[in-house]
Amino acid sequence: MTKTQQATDASGQDLNPDEPSEALREEYAELSDRVREARTAYYVNDQPTISDAEYDELYRKLEEFEALNPHLVANDSPTQEVGGEVSAAFAPVKHLEKMYSLEDVFSTDELTAWLTRAEAQIANLPGAPKVQWLSEVKIDGLAVNLLYRNGDLVRAATRGDGTTGEDITHNVATIKDIPQKLTGENLPQEVEIRGEVFISSKDFRTLNEHIVEEGRAPFANPRNAAAGSLRQKDPQVTARRPLSMFVHGIGAAQGFDLESQSEAYDVLKSWGLPVSPYSKVLDSIDQVLTFIEEFGTQRHDLLHEIDGIVIKVNDRRTQFRLGYTSRVPRWAVAYKYPPEEVNTKLLDIRVNVGRTGRVTPYGVMEPVKVAGSTVEMATLHNQDVVKAKGVLIGDTVVLRKAGDVIPEIVGPVLALRDGSEREFVMPTHCPNCGTELRPAKEGDVDIRCPNAESCPAQLMERVSHAAGRGAFDIEALGDEAAKALTQPVPLDAPDGTEFSEPPLRNEARLFDLTAADLEHIQIWREAKRTTTDKETGEKTQKVTLQLVPYFWTKATKTKPSVPSKTTEQMFEELEKAKSKELWRVLVALSIRHVGPTAARSLATAFRSMQAIRDADEETLAGTDGVGPVIAQAVKEFFSEDWRRNVVDTWAAAGVRMEEEIDESTPRTLEGVTVVVTGSLENYSRDSAKEAILVRGGKASGSVSKKTDFLVAGENAGSKLDKAESLGVPVLDEAGFEQLLTEGPSAFGDDDGDNAAEHDAGTAENPTEMQES
């Protein structure tokens, strides 16, 4: 029985549905965090941590949980958002018209059911035309929005969270497929063109060959290569990558109208924009299924990698009438092909120690090509998963490249066992520091290394995390540099017993490092030497390992060793990081469960690190976007001497520990609790919350008798119903803006307590709100 099922008593009645159990809240918080972290890794960091299939399963689990517990659904739930967060490395750009995600289906039965329902809805529309389905391949790339004014490209942005994206105009300008100026006649005054940037399969192979020749690690797949290339801070780097684009949609537009999606593609092509050759208008569901089957057999023979087929209602007027949910259009669906599978040999099972000390087994396999890339490692999650899968070291295993991203060991091929296989034994001590491993708390499946302070593996991950985009964003301090700063290096041989002392024993001295501290740091690197046989002319390449300086240049007869340019850049970026916002400092500290969303809430509510340290657990938990799980993690963090020392040492080094207060913003919402639900035209979820908090108000995620105002956007849902049943005043977006400017007095209540409804700013329902 799950925790969710335990929320009802023997008679099937909800146990106090207005006050969910602590266990239920914790389960929801942890599930939401896992989805959010996986999405950030995929959309923001371009480094997915779980497979598409695992993410889809996790996401569906969250949807099912929220369906069973609608009173727990939070505004910042991943199910209420589109795509990922916006990286702070680029300027935010608000789209003129929202960019939506697509609803995914994973079997032809699900797809048939979806198309059948859609056809029935369309048949009930007055004067609805005959249904036609425009079907096209689903490009495995990065969604981009192009804005043209009078034919000129003026801006390009990533999808971001659907409302706000990242400004990548200079990078997109380097892609030869994208015209800087549209051709043809009767061009619209202003139009948003949506499409997908990708790297072709052929170009991807060539790119990786060059990268390997240069001694660097190749890209995992074309999607990550394309996303990483577009998110380069230097457009010259982007220009050297073989990026292409196909456009497939139109957002906001002025000055023209089209009857069908297929006609839109013809028009886009006439303007000089690249349009996919893999699309077709089909008249029946059977034809759609045939189209899917045909492309499924040739998916690796196409110009680019695909992970499914997108099916859209072809008639544009019908699209408009069907409309959207808060996240997806009701007139389009994405069918995702099943993951691909191959057999390979499981050579070994080893363990990795992560940032929080979690010890994760992973399989080492004979390299095998699957879904377009060569795979030799795959995660096994924990010792229970190893047992559940029944795999032994030496087995031939089924390997699935789930979702074309992260490989997964499915299980053993039992018929091929010969008796030489052996069981995996989970280590009892940390392979990096020798500390005895144990669960963090009783009942945990995962085991962890409790030496959080100085375990080299954990420390390396924390330093790398602190330098990441979501924290200090120190580009010159990547994984390899973090490893060089934290890992003891064997001096006599790669597997020797005499080790160097790393500069960092924990992250406290990160901002106190000097170039002199790094002069002695060396790492083992491969050195290739080619010799030619004088008689036969045959060339032989010999690979040896040698110790080389990492942060300093190698001394020569004419030049002494000096800090490298990358090292100088790292120190410059460390200095800049000291002035970063308080929420980034909180993220950089690796407090468990505290990601960007919770960190923003804490920084906005408490304004200083000291105030957060001094707050009791109940006060922390009462902060919107925090809750009891995160509050407990924060208190546990500051209860440890060495962690407090990290914060104090950073502060002494000049790292900013207070939030800057904008005195120009009036505190119009002091003591006022506001809940925002649904989609607003001029505010993202974060910006609406920020607007409330900076004015002294509380941005709550749930409606109760203590709620002073509910702001209802499009698709407001159950929170609107609850607010109306409790008599809570409901405002539309215009009313929200008036509330921000004038405070509750604008609605007949000076205290913000049971404010009276204001006719001009109150929405009886979402439809009236949209029309007002």
Short mmCIF file of C-alpha atoms in Angstrom, two decimals, residues 58-227:
data_model
loop_
_atom_site.label_atom_id
_atom_site.label_comp_id
_atom_site.label_asym_id
_atom_site.label_seq_id
_atom_site.Cartn_x
_atom_site.Cartn_y
_atom_site.Cartn_z
CA LEU A 58 7.96 10.07 -13.20
CA TYR A 59 5.86 12.87 -14.69
CA ARG A 60 2.85 10.60 -15.09
CA LYS A 61 3.25 9.45 -11.48
CA LEU A 62 3.14 13.10 -10.40
CA GLU A 63 0.01 13.72 -12.51
CA GLU A 64 -1.70 10.70 -10.95
CA PHE A 65 -0.70 11.81 -7.45
CA GLU A 66 -2.16 15.28 -8.06
CA ALA A 67 -5.35 13.82 -9.52
CA LEU A 68 -5.82 11.81 -6.31
CA ASN A 69 -4.83 14.77 -4.10
CA PRO A 70 -6.02 17.95 -5.85
CA HIS A 71 -5.89 19.91 -2.56
CA LEU A 72 -2.08 19.53 -2.60
CA VAL A 73 -1.45 20.86 -6.12
CA ALA A 74 0.94 23.83 -5.96
CA ASN A 75 1.28 26.71 -8.41
CA ASP A 76 4.91 25.78 -8.97
CA SER A 77 4.18 22.12 -9.70
CA PRO A 78 5.99 20.91 -12.85
CA THR A 79 2.58 19.86 -14.22
CA GLN A 80 1.53 23.51 -14.29
CA GLU A 81 4.51 24.63 -16.37
CA VAL A 82 5.85 24.34 -19.90
CA GLY A 83 9.45 23.26 -20.60
CA GLY A 84 12.18 24.33 -18.21
CA GLU A 85 13.49 27.34 -16.37
CA VAL A 86 15.28 30.25 -18.01
CA SER A 87 19.05 30.22 -17.60
CA ALA A 88 20.52 33.29 -15.93
CA ALA A 89 23.36 33.14 -18.46
CA PHE A 90 21.12 34.85 -21.06
CA ALA A 91 18.79 37.83 -20.98
CA PRO A 92 15.12 36.84 -20.46
CA VAL A 93 12.79 37.39 -23.42
CA LYS A 94 9.01 37.37 -23.18
CA HIS A 95 7.29 35.71 -26.12
CA LEU A 96 4.48 37.68 -27.77
CA GLU A 97 2.39 34.51 -27.70
CA LYS A 98 2.96 31.59 -25.33
CA MET A 99 4.92 28.60 -26.56
CA TYR A 100 3.31 25.35 -25.51
CA SER A 101 4.55 21.84 -24.98
CA LEU A 102 2.87 18.79 -26.54
CA GLU A 103 0.87 16.02 -24.94
CA ASP A 104 2.76 12.72 -25.30
CA VAL A 105 1.30 9.28 -25.97
CA PHE A 106 3.37 6.10 -25.95
CA SER A 107 1.33 3.50 -27.78
CA THR A 108 -0.83 3.34 -30.89
CA ASP A 109 -3.81 2.46 -28.66
CA GLU A 110 -3.33 5.70 -26.67
CA LEU A 111 -2.91 7.64 -29.90
CA THR A 112 -6.03 6.13 -31.48
CA ALA A 113 -8.04 6.99 -28.36
CA TRP A 114 -6.71 10.58 -28.40
CA LEU A 115 -7.46 11.11 -32.11
CA THR A 116 -10.92 9.54 -31.75
CA ARG A 117 -11.81 11.89 -28.88
CA ALA A 118 -10.52 14.88 -30.84
CA GLU A 119 -12.56 13.94 -33.91
CA ALA A 120 -15.69 13.65 -31.74
CA GLN A 121 -15.05 17.12 -30.24
CA ILE A 122 -14.53 18.62 -33.68
CA ALA A 123 -17.71 16.98 -35.02
CA ASN A 124 -19.71 18.80 -32.31
CA LEU A 125 -18.39 22.22 -33.38
CA PRO A 126 -20.91 24.22 -35.45
CA GLY A 127 -19.89 24.21 -39.10
CA ALA A 128 -16.80 22.14 -38.42
CA PRO A 129 -14.91 21.02 -41.53
CA LYS A 130 -13.88 17.44 -42.33
CA VAL A 131 -10.99 16.47 -40.08
CA GLN A 132 -7.57 16.28 -41.68
CA TRP A 133 -4.41 15.44 -39.77
CA LEU A 134 -1.11 17.06 -40.65
CA SER A 135 1.50 14.51 -39.57
CA GLU A 136 5.22 15.23 -39.32
CA VAL A 137 8.33 13.81 -37.70
CA LYS A 138 9.21 14.99 -34.19
CA ILE A 139 12.70 16.48 -34.38
CA ASP A 140 14.96 15.73 -31.43
CA GLY A 141 16.32 19.29 -31.10
CA LEU A 142 15.82 22.57 -29.26
CA ALA A 143 12.64 24.65 -29.65
CA VAL A 144 13.34 28.22 -30.84
CA ASN A 145 11.12 31.25 -31.46
CA LEU A 146 12.08 33.71 -34.24
CA LEU A 147 10.56 37.21 -34.28
CA TYR A 148 10.45 39.04 -37.63
CA ARG A 149 9.32 42.65 -38.06
CA ASN A 150 8.66 43.85 -41.60
CA GLY A 151 10.63 40.85 -42.80
CA ASP A 152 13.72 41.47 -40.64
CA LEU A 153 14.86 39.03 -37.95
CA VAL A 154 14.96 41.12 -34.76
CA ARG A 155 15.06 38.47 -32.04
CA ALA A 156 15.50 34.76 -31.36
CA ALA A 157 14.76 32.98 -28.10
CA THR A 158 14.52 29.52 -26.59
CA ARG A 159 11.14 28.28 -25.38
CA GLY A 160 12.15 28.55 -21.71
CA ASP A 161 9.10 28.19 -19.50
CA GLY A 162 6.75 28.88 -22.40
CA THR A 163 6.17 32.51 -21.47
CA THR A 164 9.76 33.67 -21.10
CA GLY A 165 12.77 32.31 -22.97
CA GLU A 166 16.49 33.03 -23.30
CA ASP A 167 17.72 35.65 -25.77
CA ILE A 168 19.97 33.77 -28.23
CA THR A 169 19.68 36.24 -31.14
CA HIS A 170 23.42 36.56 -31.75
CA ASN A 171 23.89 32.79 -31.75
CA VAL A 172 20.96 32.13 -34.09
CA ALA A 173 22.36 34.72 -36.49
CA THR A 174 25.23 32.31 -37.19
CA ILE A 175 22.92 29.54 -38.51
CA LYS A 176 22.97 29.69 -42.29
CA ASP A 177 19.51 28.04 -42.65
CA ILE A 178 17.80 30.95 -40.89
CA PRO A 179 17.31 34.03 -43.10
CA GLN A 180 18.09 37.43 -41.60
CA LYS A 181 15.49 38.88 -43.95
CA LEU A 182 12.38 37.19 -45.34
CA THR A 183 11.77 37.13 -49.08
CA GLY A 184 8.53 37.42 -51.06
CA GLU A 185 5.63 39.86 -51.05
CA ASN A 186 2.95 40.83 -48.52
CA LEU A 187 5.17 40.09 -45.55
CA PRO A 188 3.47 40.51 -42.14
CA GLN A 189 4.29 43.54 -40.02
CA GLU A 190 5.23 41.25 -37.14
CA VAL A 191 5.30 37.47 -36.86
CA GLU A 192 6.72 34.83 -34.52
CA ILE A 193 8.04 31.71 -36.27
CA ARG A 194 8.49 28.57 -34.18
CA GLY A 195 10.78 25.72 -35.04
CA GLU A 196 13.44 23.27 -33.95
CA VAL A 197 17.20 23.74 -34.13
CA PHE A 198 19.10 20.49 -34.63
CA ILE A 199 22.32 18.92 -35.88
CA SER A 200 21.93 16.43 -38.73
CA SER A 201 23.01 12.85 -38.13
CA LYS A 202 25.85 13.13 -40.63
CA ASP A 203 27.11 16.44 -39.21
CA PHE A 204 26.87 15.07 -35.68
CA ARG A 205 29.13 12.13 -36.51
CA THR A 206 31.67 14.47 -38.12
CA LEU A 207 31.52 16.90 -35.19
CA ASN A 208 32.17 14.15 -32.65
CA GLU A 209 35.06 12.76 -34.72
CA HIS A 210 36.75 16.17 -34.62
CA ILE A 211 36.11 16.53 -30.90
CA VAL A 212 37.64 13.12 -30.18
CA GLU A 213 40.68 13.97 -32.35
CA GLU A 214 41.19 17.05 -30.17
CA GLY A 215 41.23 14.87 -27.06
CA ARG A 216 37.86 16.02 -25.74
CA ALA A 217 34.83 13.98 -24.72
CA PRO A 218 32.26 13.64 -27.53
CA PHE A 219 28.67 14.82 -27.25
CA ALA A 220 26.21 12.19 -26.04
CA ASN A 221 23.58 12.86 -28.71
CA PRO A 222 22.58 15.42 -31.37
CA ARG A 223 19.94 17.09 -29.17
CA ASN A 224 22.38 17.95 -26.40
CA ALA A 225 24.98 19.04 -28.95
CA ALA A 226 22.47 21.43 -30.56
CA ALA A 227 21.20 22.80 -27.24
#
